[in-house]
XYZ file of C-alpha atoms in Angstrom:
786
model
C 111.930 145.078 61.862
C 115.228 147.047 62.252
C 117.118 144.220 60.709
C 114.694 143.990 57.896
C 115.022 147.730 57.303
C 118.798 147.474 56.978
C 118.586 144.362 54.808
C 116.405 146.381 52.281
C 118.773 149.414 52.275
C 121.738 147.059 51.490
C 119.976 145.023 48.933
C 118.573 148.094 47.051
C 122.102 149.765 47.164
C 123.504 146.611 45.575
C 120.622 145.992 43.176
C 118.768 149.371 42.406
C 115.249 149.027 40.970
C 114.416 151.951 38.495
C 111.214 150.650 36.898
C 107.937 152.495 37.732
C 106.523 149.554 39.678
C 107.082 147.780 43.027
C 110.498 146.232 43.440
C 110.420 142.430 43.524
C 112.456 142.443 46.738
C 109.590 144.005 48.590
C 107.299 141.094 47.569
C 109.526 138.397 49.269
C 109.175 137.186 52.877
C 111.289 139.507 55.070
C 113.035 136.568 56.638
C 114.131 135.446 53.224
C 115.455 138.952 52.458
C 117.411 139.037 55.708
C 118.874 135.583 54.970
C 119.884 136.562 51.334
C 121.652 139.767 52.568
C 123.396 137.900 55.320
C 124.822 135.500 52.624
C 125.842 138.445 50.555
C 127.609 140.048 53.504
C 129.307 136.836 54.504
C 130.618 136.422 50.893
C 131.514 140.013 50.849
C 129.548 140.704 47.591
C 129.393 144.426 47.920
C 131.400 147.506 47.173
C 133.968 147.951 49.981
C 134.591 151.475 48.864
C 131.081 152.564 49.307
C 130.828 154.261 52.721
C 126.991 154.264 52.676
C 126.834 150.527 52.095
C 129.520 149.872 54.807
C 127.525 151.930 57.247
C 124.368 149.914 56.544
C 126.235 146.693 56.925
C 127.716 147.706 60.162
C 124.130 148.405 61.467
C 122.816 145.168 59.877
C 125.517 143.108 61.684
C 124.732 144.913 65.040
C 121.043 144.190 64.751
C 121.708 140.606 63.757
C 123.790 140.082 66.902
C 120.987 141.635 69.013
C 118.449 139.365 67.338
C 120.643 136.341 67.975
C 121.100 137.404 71.605
C 117.381 137.683 71.975
C 116.678 134.269 70.418
C 119.204 132.709 72.768
C 117.609 134.559 75.712
C 114.150 133.134 74.731
C 115.801 129.709 74.655
C 117.143 130.138 78.166
C 113.822 131.330 79.349
C 112.131 128.406 77.798
C 114.435 126.020 79.571
C 113.608 127.630 82.853
C 117.310 127.965 83.935
C 116.695 131.068 85.982
C 119.052 133.316 83.957
C 118.752 137.066 84.164
C 118.246 137.743 80.472
C 118.866 141.451 80.596
C 122.213 140.904 82.389
C 123.014 138.066 79.971
C 122.701 140.406 77.038
C 124.905 143.156 78.512
C 127.482 141.468 80.978
C 130.236 139.343 79.182
C 131.464 137.828 82.454
C 127.920 136.847 83.345
C 127.492 135.266 79.846
C 130.598 133.046 80.549
C 129.340 132.020 84.003
C 125.975 131.362 82.644
C 127.384 129.017 79.789
C 129.442 127.035 82.255
C 126.528 126.897 84.597
C 124.486 125.439 81.863
C 127.126 122.834 81.294
C 126.487 121.441 84.876
C 123.686 119.468 83.619
C 122.479 115.989 82.638
C 119.981 117.262 80.101
C 121.088 116.897 76.647
C 119.133 119.972 75.437
C 120.675 122.196 77.954
C 124.156 120.927 77.204
C 123.660 121.620 73.522
C 122.497 125.055 74.193
C 125.665 125.617 76.382
C 127.947 124.390 73.549
C 126.076 126.643 71.116
C 126.422 129.651 73.376
C 130.130 128.813 73.976
C 130.671 128.889 70.039
C 128.734 132.193 69.765
C 130.357 134.038 72.616
C 133.898 132.729 72.458
C 133.704 130.879 75.686
C 136.338 128.073 75.928
C 134.772 124.752 74.760
C 137.441 123.026 76.848
C 136.117 124.819 79.939
C 132.538 123.834 78.959
C 133.379 120.148 78.682
C 135.571 120.093 81.849
C 132.866 121.684 83.781
C 130.394 119.200 82.347
C 132.686 116.247 83.176
C 133.165 117.487 86.827
C 129.324 117.599 87.065
C 128.968 114.077 85.705
C 131.305 112.650 88.443
C 129.486 114.677 91.179
C 126.124 113.457 89.989
C 124.271 110.392 91.263
C 124.155 108.627 87.960
C 125.944 105.258 87.740
C 129.643 104.949 86.596
C 128.416 102.980 83.434
C 126.084 106.042 82.531
C 128.966 108.432 83.035
C 131.236 106.347 80.862
C 128.560 106.130 78.205
C 127.926 109.811 78.246
C 131.663 110.661 77.872
C 131.888 108.331 74.828
C 128.746 109.442 73.146
C 129.669 113.205 73.429
C 133.307 112.495 72.581
C 134.357 114.844 75.382
C 137.924 113.469 75.595
C 138.672 114.661 72.101
C 138.588 118.161 73.239
C 139.805 117.739 76.810
C 142.860 115.771 75.718
C 144.257 118.962 74.016
C 145.291 120.379 77.332
C 146.717 117.396 79.238
C 148.348 119.445 82.074
C 145.301 121.465 82.799
C 143.085 118.380 82.522
C 145.018 116.301 85.069
C 145.301 119.472 87.454
C 141.417 119.980 87.239
C 140.803 116.210 87.786
C 143.029 116.052 90.854
C 141.735 119.354 92.343
C 137.966 119.008 91.651
C 137.047 115.620 90.405
C 139.029 113.330 92.828
C 137.501 115.075 95.827
C 134.043 113.999 94.728
C 134.874 110.293 94.240
C 134.109 107.874 97.120
C 137.339 105.946 98.067
C 135.246 102.739 98.402
C 133.699 103.176 94.736
C 136.434 101.208 92.971
C 134.436 101.420 89.616
C 134.320 105.234 89.753
C 138.053 105.352 90.655
C 138.745 103.080 87.703
C 136.914 105.563 85.353
C 138.812 108.484 86.957
C 142.253 107.002 86.336
C 141.269 105.709 82.923
C 140.552 109.342 81.819
C 143.787 110.466 83.110
C 145.425 107.558 81.359
C 143.976 108.611 78.069
C 144.299 112.443 78.371
C 147.283 112.942 80.593
C 150.954 113.351 79.817
C 153.291 110.424 79.786
C 154.212 110.465 83.571
C 150.604 111.027 84.663
C 149.375 108.290 82.129
C 151.858 105.838 83.542
C 150.900 106.528 87.164
C 147.169 106.085 86.207
C 147.868 102.666 84.517
C 149.459 101.464 87.737
C 146.420 102.599 89.792
C 144.204 100.817 87.234
C 145.944 97.456 87.527
C 145.830 97.576 91.241
C 142.225 98.650 91.511
C 141.268 95.759 89.194
C 142.962 93.399 91.565
C 141.278 94.963 94.597
C 137.852 95.255 93.046
C 136.971 91.704 93.464
C 138.864 90.729 96.748
C 138.369 94.028 98.856
C 135.392 95.785 97.465
C 134.848 97.929 100.654
C 138.525 98.972 100.964
C 138.885 102.774 100.953
C 141.567 103.134 98.277
C 141.898 106.914 98.612
C 142.624 106.645 102.200
C 145.042 103.762 101.652
C 147.094 106.376 99.412
C 147.357 108.920 102.215
C 150.887 108.768 103.887
C 149.360 109.474 107.353
C 146.610 106.869 107.224
C 146.174 104.188 109.823
C 146.853 101.207 107.371
C 145.931 98.671 109.893
C 142.598 100.316 110.682
C 141.864 100.473 106.952
C 142.708 96.825 106.257
C 141.006 95.203 109.255
C 137.427 95.608 108.157
C 138.010 94.261 104.703
C 140.222 91.295 105.419
C 138.868 87.642 105.442
C 140.423 84.289 105.572
C 139.719 84.090 101.790
C 141.359 87.376 100.669
C 144.266 87.953 103.118
C 146.801 86.088 100.855
C 145.751 87.794 97.747
C 145.857 91.171 99.413
C 149.359 90.497 100.899
C 150.572 89.854 97.329
C 149.323 93.021 95.876
C 149.996 95.321 98.927
C 153.571 96.180 97.913
C 152.084 97.673 94.814
C 149.959 100.200 96.642
C 151.688 103.525 96.027
C 151.437 104.925 99.693
C 153.899 106.096 102.303
C 156.112 107.936 99.863
C 156.009 105.117 97.276
C 157.220 102.230 99.585
C 154.044 100.380 99.301
C 152.501 98.245 102.078
C 154.499 95.306 103.495
C 152.870 91.927 103.441
C 153.827 91.884 107.152
C 151.346 94.753 107.676
C 148.511 92.942 105.987
C 149.141 89.769 108.156
C 149.362 92.006 111.230
C 145.901 93.500 110.424
C 144.342 90.017 109.818
C 145.846 88.613 112.921
C 144.449 91.409 114.990
C 140.943 90.794 113.436
C 141.285 87.074 113.697
C 142.159 87.359 117.439
C 139.211 89.415 118.473
C 136.665 88.276 115.762
C 137.194 84.507 115.198
C 135.312 83.115 112.208
C 133.467 80.781 114.500
C 130.639 82.118 116.738
C 132.221 80.684 119.787
C 134.151 83.458 121.515
C 136.949 82.857 124.043
C 135.770 83.101 127.720
C 138.515 81.861 129.984
C 142.178 82.938 130.048
C 142.997 79.428 128.554
C 140.638 80.209 125.672
C 142.441 83.473 124.911
C 145.791 81.915 125.201
C 144.602 79.292 122.611
C 143.302 82.048 120.384
C 146.797 83.743 120.493
C 148.358 80.460 119.538
C 146.131 80.120 116.516
C 147.679 83.419 115.328
C 151.141 81.899 115.249
C 151.243 81.191 111.514
C 150.477 84.781 110.753
C 153.112 86.063 113.315
C 155.650 84.072 111.401
C 155.041 86.285 108.385
C 155.402 89.602 110.313
C 158.476 91.708 110.866
C 159.469 92.853 114.383
C 157.624 96.188 113.997
C 154.307 94.581 113.132
C 154.677 91.911 115.869
C 154.893 94.874 118.285
C 151.640 96.445 116.774
C 149.905 93.054 116.900
C 150.816 92.426 120.482
C 150.021 96.025 121.546
C 146.590 95.604 120.216
C 146.080 92.434 122.171
C 147.441 93.551 125.572
C 147.463 97.370 125.649
C 144.474 98.486 123.661
C 141.101 99.454 124.988
C 139.563 96.444 123.181
C 142.263 94.056 124.618
C 141.855 95.430 128.255
C 138.120 94.974 128.256
C 137.989 91.683 126.392
C 141.077 89.679 127.498
C 141.781 88.876 131.143
C 144.844 90.444 132.683
C 146.332 86.946 133.379
C 145.977 85.920 129.771
C 147.540 89.205 128.563
C 150.420 88.666 130.873
C 151.011 85.120 129.708
C 150.704 86.362 126.016
C 153.507 88.768 126.572
C 155.687 85.936 127.942
C 154.981 83.724 125.006
C 155.765 86.691 122.567
C 159.110 87.245 124.359
C 160.023 83.576 123.721
C 158.860 84.043 119.980
C 161.110 87.107 119.565
C 164.101 85.279 121.050
C 163.451 82.369 118.586
C 163.313 84.767 115.683
C 166.515 86.414 116.932
C 168.331 83.028 116.571
C 167.130 82.650 112.892
C 168.219 86.071 111.920
C 171.550 87.612 111.050
C 173.143 91.096 111.309
C 171.140 93.987 112.429
C 167.926 92.043 112.504
C 169.160 90.160 115.609
C 169.375 93.519 117.496
C 165.862 94.415 116.276
C 164.198 91.265 117.500
C 166.217 91.629 120.855
C 164.887 95.093 121.344
C 161.336 93.958 120.509
C 161.667 91.084 123.080
C 162.763 93.640 125.704
C 159.926 96.010 124.934
C 157.317 93.209 125.223
C 158.982 92.099 128.522
C 158.569 95.594 129.826
C 154.885 95.442 128.735
C 154.542 92.182 130.837
C 156.121 93.866 133.812
C 153.671 96.807 133.335
C 150.756 94.346 133.345
C 152.021 93.079 136.623
C 151.659 96.602 138.222
C 148.003 96.446 137.429
C 147.640 93.888 140.050
C 149.247 96.032 142.724
C 147.128 97.331 145.590
C 148.219 100.968 144.766
C 146.770 100.684 141.210
C 143.680 98.864 142.467
C 143.023 101.578 144.866
C 143.318 104.096 142.061
C 141.245 102.111 139.717
C 138.384 101.683 142.177
C 138.461 105.355 143.222
C 135.115 107.063 143.576
C 136.521 110.082 141.734
C 135.725 109.278 138.017
C 138.548 111.485 136.844
C 140.996 109.400 138.808
C 139.419 106.244 137.519
C 139.794 107.586 134.021
C 143.660 108.353 134.587
C 144.015 104.762 135.938
C 142.535 103.333 132.660
C 144.819 105.518 130.653
C 147.873 104.411 132.640
C 146.925 100.799 132.084
C 147.328 101.356 128.347
C 150.796 103.042 128.461
C 152.745 99.913 128.740
C 155.063 101.879 131.139
C 156.702 103.273 127.933
C 158.375 106.557 128.651
C 156.585 108.603 125.993
C 153.102 107.578 127.008
C 153.937 108.010 130.669
C 155.255 111.388 130.184
C 152.140 112.369 127.975
C 149.788 111.155 130.677
C 151.496 113.064 133.357
C 151.457 116.334 131.325
C 147.862 115.698 130.339
C 146.818 115.684 134.001
C 147.791 119.455 134.288
C 146.777 120.309 130.683
C 143.295 119.022 131.558
C 143.344 121.323 134.594
C 143.494 118.666 137.288
C 145.394 119.627 140.423
C 148.738 118.398 141.972
C 146.974 116.055 144.329
C 145.499 114.106 141.324
C 148.878 114.236 139.631
C 150.598 112.772 142.847
C 147.996 110.002 142.781
C 148.830 109.146 139.191
C 152.615 109.286 139.745
C 152.256 106.860 142.739
C 151.476 104.059 140.316
C 154.346 104.659 137.816
C 156.980 101.918 137.805
C 160.103 102.496 140.011
C 162.550 103.051 137.318
C 160.393 106.031 136.108
C 161.699 108.687 138.448
C 159.091 111.451 137.780
C 158.090 114.019 140.442
C 155.227 116.563 140.340
C 157.816 119.280 140.000
C 159.307 117.607 136.927
C 155.813 117.373 135.348
C 155.033 121.009 136.135
C 158.275 122.293 134.259
C 157.907 119.669 131.487
C 154.124 120.799 130.789
C 155.353 124.471 130.926
C 158.029 123.625 128.354
C 155.451 121.949 126.149
C 153.118 125.001 126.348
C 155.850 127.466 125.616
C 157.148 125.347 122.618
C 153.635 125.125 121.237
C 153.267 128.934 121.358
C 156.615 129.243 119.751
C 155.402 126.948 117.069
C 158.205 124.507 117.825
C 157.819 120.783 117.780
C 156.546 119.469 121.139
C 157.318 116.018 122.441
C 153.971 115.851 124.197
C 150.903 116.661 122.168
C 149.451 120.116 123.092
C 146.096 120.472 121.421
C 144.741 124.025 121.218
C 141.466 122.827 119.760
C 138.594 123.450 122.166
C 140.956 124.649 124.821
C 142.109 128.043 126.001
C 145.770 127.553 126.534
C 145.834 130.881 128.589
C 143.383 129.321 131.045
C 145.481 126.239 131.243
C 148.495 128.297 131.995
C 146.600 130.241 134.678
C 145.627 126.738 136.267
C 149.184 125.458 136.200
C 150.606 128.658 137.765
C 147.815 128.556 140.370
C 148.931 125.120 141.282
C 152.468 126.427 141.512
C 151.328 129.075 143.802
C 149.628 126.782 146.097
C 152.570 124.427 146.105
C 154.965 127.278 147.180
C 152.602 128.681 149.679
C 152.236 125.183 151.050
C 155.994 124.920 151.690
C 157.163 123.178 148.574
C 160.863 123.804 148.063
C 161.822 121.578 145.111
C 160.496 124.099 142.537
C 161.144 127.830 142.720
C 159.149 130.689 141.236
C 162.334 131.804 139.405
C 162.572 128.475 137.516
C 159.127 128.808 136.315
C 159.568 132.563 135.351
C 162.723 131.756 133.520
C 160.744 129.387 131.336
C 158.090 132.036 130.668
C 160.656 134.667 129.944
C 161.959 132.713 126.999
C 158.472 133.153 125.435
C 158.002 136.741 126.377
C 161.411 137.663 125.052
C 160.800 135.908 121.552
C 159.997 138.548 119.065
C 158.437 135.934 116.748
C 155.614 135.149 119.063
C 152.566 137.646 118.883
C 152.886 140.700 121.213
C 149.347 140.172 122.587
C 150.130 136.547 123.579
C 153.388 137.579 125.255
C 151.551 140.361 127.208
C 148.834 137.898 128.200
C 151.295 135.252 129.382
C 153.143 137.837 131.520
C 149.853 139.117 132.992
C 148.820 135.618 133.941
C 152.179 135.068 135.461
C 151.912 138.287 137.545
C 148.751 136.912 139.076
C 150.420 133.921 140.768
C 154.212 134.650 140.863
C 156.340 137.233 142.546
C 157.822 138.928 139.447
C 160.803 141.212 139.515
C 160.914 144.822 138.611
C 162.657 143.655 135.372
C 159.635 141.438 134.652
C 157.160 144.259 135.169
C 159.334 146.543 133.012
C 159.351 143.858 130.240
C 155.566 143.855 130.498
C 155.331 147.604 130.289
C 157.611 147.647 127.214
C 155.584 145.069 125.382
C 152.201 146.702 126.234
C 153.456 150.012 125.220
C 154.928 148.696 121.989
C 151.544 147.023 121.269
C 149.409 150.137 121.910
C 151.834 152.369 119.904
C 151.893 149.859 117.062
C 148.191 149.592 117.022
C 147.183 153.301 117.216
C 150.184 154.889 115.385
C 150.873 152.338 112.726
C 152.324 154.945 110.327
C 154.657 156.429 112.775
C 158.237 154.994 112.984
C 158.382 154.542 116.748
C 160.058 151.418 117.998
C 159.467 151.040 121.740
C 162.673 149.922 123.473
C 163.346 149.321 127.163
C 165.410 152.339 127.461
C 162.507 154.679 126.433
C 160.590 153.607 129.608
C 163.613 153.411 131.800
C 163.278 156.952 133.196
C 160.829 159.674 133.606
C 162.636 161.884 131.041
C 162.646 159.199 128.413
C 158.852 158.586 129.037
C 158.118 162.097 128.744
C 160.030 162.315 125.344
C 158.068 159.336 124.052
C 154.773 160.903 125.285
C 155.682 164.179 123.522
C 156.614 162.351 120.262
C 153.097 160.564 120.316
C 151.249 163.803 121.256
C 152.802 165.329 118.015
C 151.365 162.579 115.937
C 147.989 162.443 117.734
C 144.869 163.338 115.725
C 142.095 161.275 116.922
C 140.098 160.464 120.066
C 141.333 156.784 120.027
C 144.917 157.959 120.034
C 144.027 160.220 123.087
C 142.549 157.075 124.947
C 145.741 155.218 124.012
C 147.891 157.854 125.645
C 145.726 157.824 128.749
C 146.108 154.021 128.929
C 149.901 154.499 128.576
C 149.980 156.915 131.606
C 148.102 154.460 133.715
C 150.433 151.582 132.562
C 153.651 153.569 133.247
C 155.197 154.291 136.591
C 154.252 157.786 137.936
C 156.377 160.738 136.933
C 158.055 162.820 139.766
C 155.713 165.157 141.737
C 157.411 168.286 140.247
C 156.283 167.136 136.853
C 152.541 167.135 137.917
C 152.867 170.521 139.744
C 154.122 172.329 136.608
C 151.261 173.161 134.310
C 153.555 173.021 131.215
C 154.911 169.493 132.178
C 151.949 167.887 133.691
C 151.387 164.871 131.239
C 147.660 164.796 132.059
C 147.098 168.385 131.076
C 149.209 167.823 127.910
C 146.788 164.940 126.945
C 143.660 166.860 127.887
C 144.745 169.969 125.953
C 145.435 167.794 122.833
C 142.016 166.122 123.340
C 140.180 169.374 123.576
C 141.943 170.574 120.398
C 140.562 167.445 118.724
C 137.107 167.840 120.102
C 136.822 171.581 119.441
C 134.157 171.110 116.713
C 132.226 168.369 118.553
C 133.054 168.637 122.273
C 130.309 166.196 123.503
C 131.901 163.279 121.558
C 134.907 162.685 123.888
C 134.061 164.540 127.129
C 133.419 161.258 128.950
C 136.967 160.172 128.181
C 138.478 163.299 129.653
C 136.099 163.094 132.728
C 137.050 159.399 133.448
C 140.797 160.097 133.176
C 140.574 163.319 135.201
C 138.985 161.359 138.049
C 141.804 158.841 138.091
C 144.412 161.531 137.968
C 142.906 163.421 140.899
C 142.793 160.143 142.981
C 146.379 159.575 142.243
C 147.259 163.272 143.113
C 148.481 163.937 139.753
C 146.056 166.727 138.847
C 146.526 169.583 141.337
C 144.060 172.479 141.815
C 145.812 174.818 139.419
C 145.594 172.261 136.595
C 141.858 171.601 137.411
C 141.137 175.411 137.299
C 142.859 175.573 133.898
C 141.043 172.714 132.631
C 137.688 174.242 133.822
C 138.490 177.388 131.852
C 139.323 175.479 128.769
C 135.997 173.549 129.095
C 134.159 176.750 129.703
C 135.469 178.200 126.483
C 133.750 175.359 124.580
C 130.395 176.690 125.579
C 127.051 175.112 126.446
C 127.879 171.712 125.116
C 130.583 171.276 127.737
C 128.623 172.777 130.631
C 127.982 169.585 132.599
C 131.670 168.470 132.328
C 132.798 171.908 133.187
C 130.800 171.845 136.446
C 131.686 168.354 137.305
C 135.388 169.015 136.668
C 135.221 172.133 138.876
C 133.722 170.052 141.781
C 136.877 167.827 141.641
C 138.650 170.827 143.033
C 138.529 172.162 146.599
C 139.040 175.671 145.445
C 136.069 177.859 146.087
C 137.084 180.245 143.458
C 136.678 177.575 140.839
C 133.318 176.775 142.168
C 132.287 180.395 141.934
C 133.402 180.586 138.323
C 130.950 177.738 137.347
C 128.229 178.918 139.595
C 128.252 182.332 137.950
C 127.975 180.593 134.514
C 124.901 178.666 135.867
C 123.232 181.955 136.961
C 123.434 183.324 133.472
C 121.662 180.409 131.960
C 117.999 180.834 131.515
C 116.974 177.264 130.813
C 118.544 174.079 132.016
C 118.034 170.830 130.025
C 118.812 167.123 131.006
C 121.934 167.258 128.921
C 123.304 169.893 131.373
C 123.463 167.591 134.425
C 123.455 164.009 135.816
C 122.896 162.402 139.061
C 126.636 162.331 139.781
C 126.757 166.093 139.350
C 123.717 166.702 141.632
C 125.169 164.457 144.311
C 128.473 166.324 144.183
C 126.588 169.633 144.587
C 125.076 168.307 147.832
C 128.424 166.801 149.099
C 130.414 170.104 148.367
C 127.717 172.112 150.416
C 126.717 174.072 147.361
C 122.994 173.591 147.536
C 122.194 177.084 148.696
C 124.585 178.546 145.958
C 122.578 176.640 143.331
C 119.268 177.718 144.682
C 119.279 181.086 142.579
C 119.943 179.052 139.341
C 117.567 177.046 137.199
C 119.580 173.780 138.251
C 117.843 173.866 141.713
C 114.593 172.405 140.287
C 116.305 169.210 138.835
C 118.279 169.045 142.207
C 114.953 168.983 144.306
C 113.425 166.325 141.832
C 116.488 164.196 142.354
C 116.303 164.377 146.097
C 112.565 163.514 146.062
C 113.024 160.516 143.556
C 116.203 159.224 145.162
C 114.712 159.294 148.570
C 118.083 159.244 150.331
C 117.606 160.584 153.863
C 121.242 161.618 154.413
C 121.370 163.618 151.179
C 118.004 165.337 151.920
C 118.979 166.045 155.483
C 122.332 167.636 154.263
C 120.518 169.697 151.701
C 117.922 171.092 154.224
C 120.670 171.902 156.668
C 122.729 173.822 153.884
C 119.517 175.956 153.041
C 118.795 176.619 156.695
C 122.399 177.764 157.280
C 122.088 180.156 154.384
C 118.814 181.558 155.699
C 116.543 179.944 153.176
C 114.128 178.644 155.900
C 111.060 178.423 153.764
C 112.815 176.502 150.936
C 114.379 174.233 153.584
C 110.816 173.681 155.103
C 109.498 173.034 151.553
C 112.086 170.394 150.743
C 111.414 168.692 154.116
C 107.729 168.514 153.509
C 108.287 166.557 150.379
C 109.701 163.737 152.542
C 106.635 163.934 154.912
C 103.845 161.454 154.910
C 101.299 164.307 155.600
C 98.664 164.573 152.721
C 99.245 167.618 150.511
C 95.870 169.111 151.357
C 96.699 169.355 155.097
C 100.163 170.755 154.393
C 100.480 174.483 155.130
C 103.280 176.817 156.265
C 102.838 175.823 159.850
C 102.834 172.059 159.164
C 105.858 172.423 156.888
C 107.726 174.339 159.458
C 107.033 171.502 161.982
C 108.138 168.782 159.619
C 111.208 170.995 158.650
C 112.132 171.137 162.513
C 111.573 167.304 162.884
C 114.057 166.750 159.983
C 116.436 168.990 161.670
């Protein structure tokens, strides 16, 4: 209606009607009038100097936009897309998100709407089509359907205008959704890049397309994406798809696979993978049973070995004699004979080669020969005893040793893993007992080696032995290792000293690049098991102090150095600096932590009210808590108890603290009284007792069980009698039913001459029914308690 109104205003301004009858324009359909005026405005058939017409035109366009938005909103509602219409009409970013969301569809009507909205609201059509393409690849429709949809919609015509962005989005979003074994989908993926990418990307895609076409027929289950990853296990990927029929064709195309930094896959690797598969899974149903059968199976692999290089021969033989599959399937005698035959094969290969290749085959022969010697160890009584152990852990280590081939790297890793897996030195000694004679490794060597690997891992340095943090608490492992060191030294071991271990840990603790918390934790664990020097403790204090200061005073430029904690004077100076910058209760707690961490100050410092560090902190705390004393009283109370136990808060300081608490009023009453009872000074007690006498009503917030117990322990029951705290005290004695406390309270009342009150208190602990209790019986009970 609004739009029709402005349309009439504009039309009548352009074509005034002066005759004494109804203007023809009013007789037309309103929609026709609106459409006519829209055409006039679009063709600019109006007086651009007429401000009134221009104002009506502006209103007309605005109403036209609103109507268009409404119509689009109705279309969205009709499609049931779950769009918030009100937000869609008012929020521009929501409009764009909605349009791109609509593009994620297989419904043609919804996609058409998304394209229409993109045109209307200036949303990038490229983004719409790219989002739609991503959705197509991620959907469950067939690749043929995806290809047909792309062609029918002519999507590439738009997407090809931004080749760099297109390739980037394809690699980042689309590639992830494609199954590496779906060669058809991968072909489509690369064909799109070939068509829309820049020259270099297009050429790369063409290479992939050629290769995929060759692989599609001969190795349909090969995971092509995994094949392209430089860290993939190529042999494990190839083995499942290799057959006697396709091994030769795959060997031919292998070099073209752009993996391992563009080097491709050697034909040797393909034949190695096939030989491994052929050895364990022969085409015939008849599987080898005896050693002779397995030797024969090895000999049948001879033609494939001829096509392998020395590196792949090692991989092939390792799978036969040192893998879990080989050790479970192939008898030990057969594996030993296989190594002997491989040594002969390597020596023959050496004779046929020239230059450096002769050395390579010589080294290969030596390595296989060592494997054979290692397999011989598995027949020894020492290994057999370990392998047949009732301890499942030792049995597991024996199995792992069997697969090392007595190679130095695996042997070292196995030894370290014993400690990393929190086994003891006894288990380690059992494992080392089966090591070959030329592997001179002692438990002490393994301890230091494992510690070095841990330290290197924490320093983010490369470790020669794999230290995996996943699923492990390395600090717990360190605690275990140092615990074993402690047992070793206490047991008389003298080939490893505490100082050697500490030196290794110090390299970590002194490394500023390692997190402060970790260094502190490591030093704390070391302190549990090793006799650390004063320098070590000082290093720990410096690190902890630095961490606390950094956390609680992040905006204060204070860098904690060893010399700042070296003397009482330097510590006092640091404390004063922190006090000046302190404005919160958490910072007060941090300073209390520092005082407990640092060595004590000299006695004179504590005796002097102006230099006592505890009083300085408590005074600062009370300043902070002046508006809400109850918030941090517990912090002061806990710290005061510690200070008193350490003889660092003398009576004069307690008296001053009590006066400061008293000045805070009723809210600090409980802590004022408790603090006073920390002192042996009767005058301090009298001060708080006088405060109590002036209070007409006592609430539960004014006392706790600890305070009531202290009143009894300090022989102040009789002094409390005239106050309103006596009632809660009696209730506590009745409920707690502690005979020593009740007896002490009765005696205190009796000594002060309060015989009737003492008798009354004694009667509460009697088993006599209340109806039979009178003054006489209470006195009898009272005497009995005394």
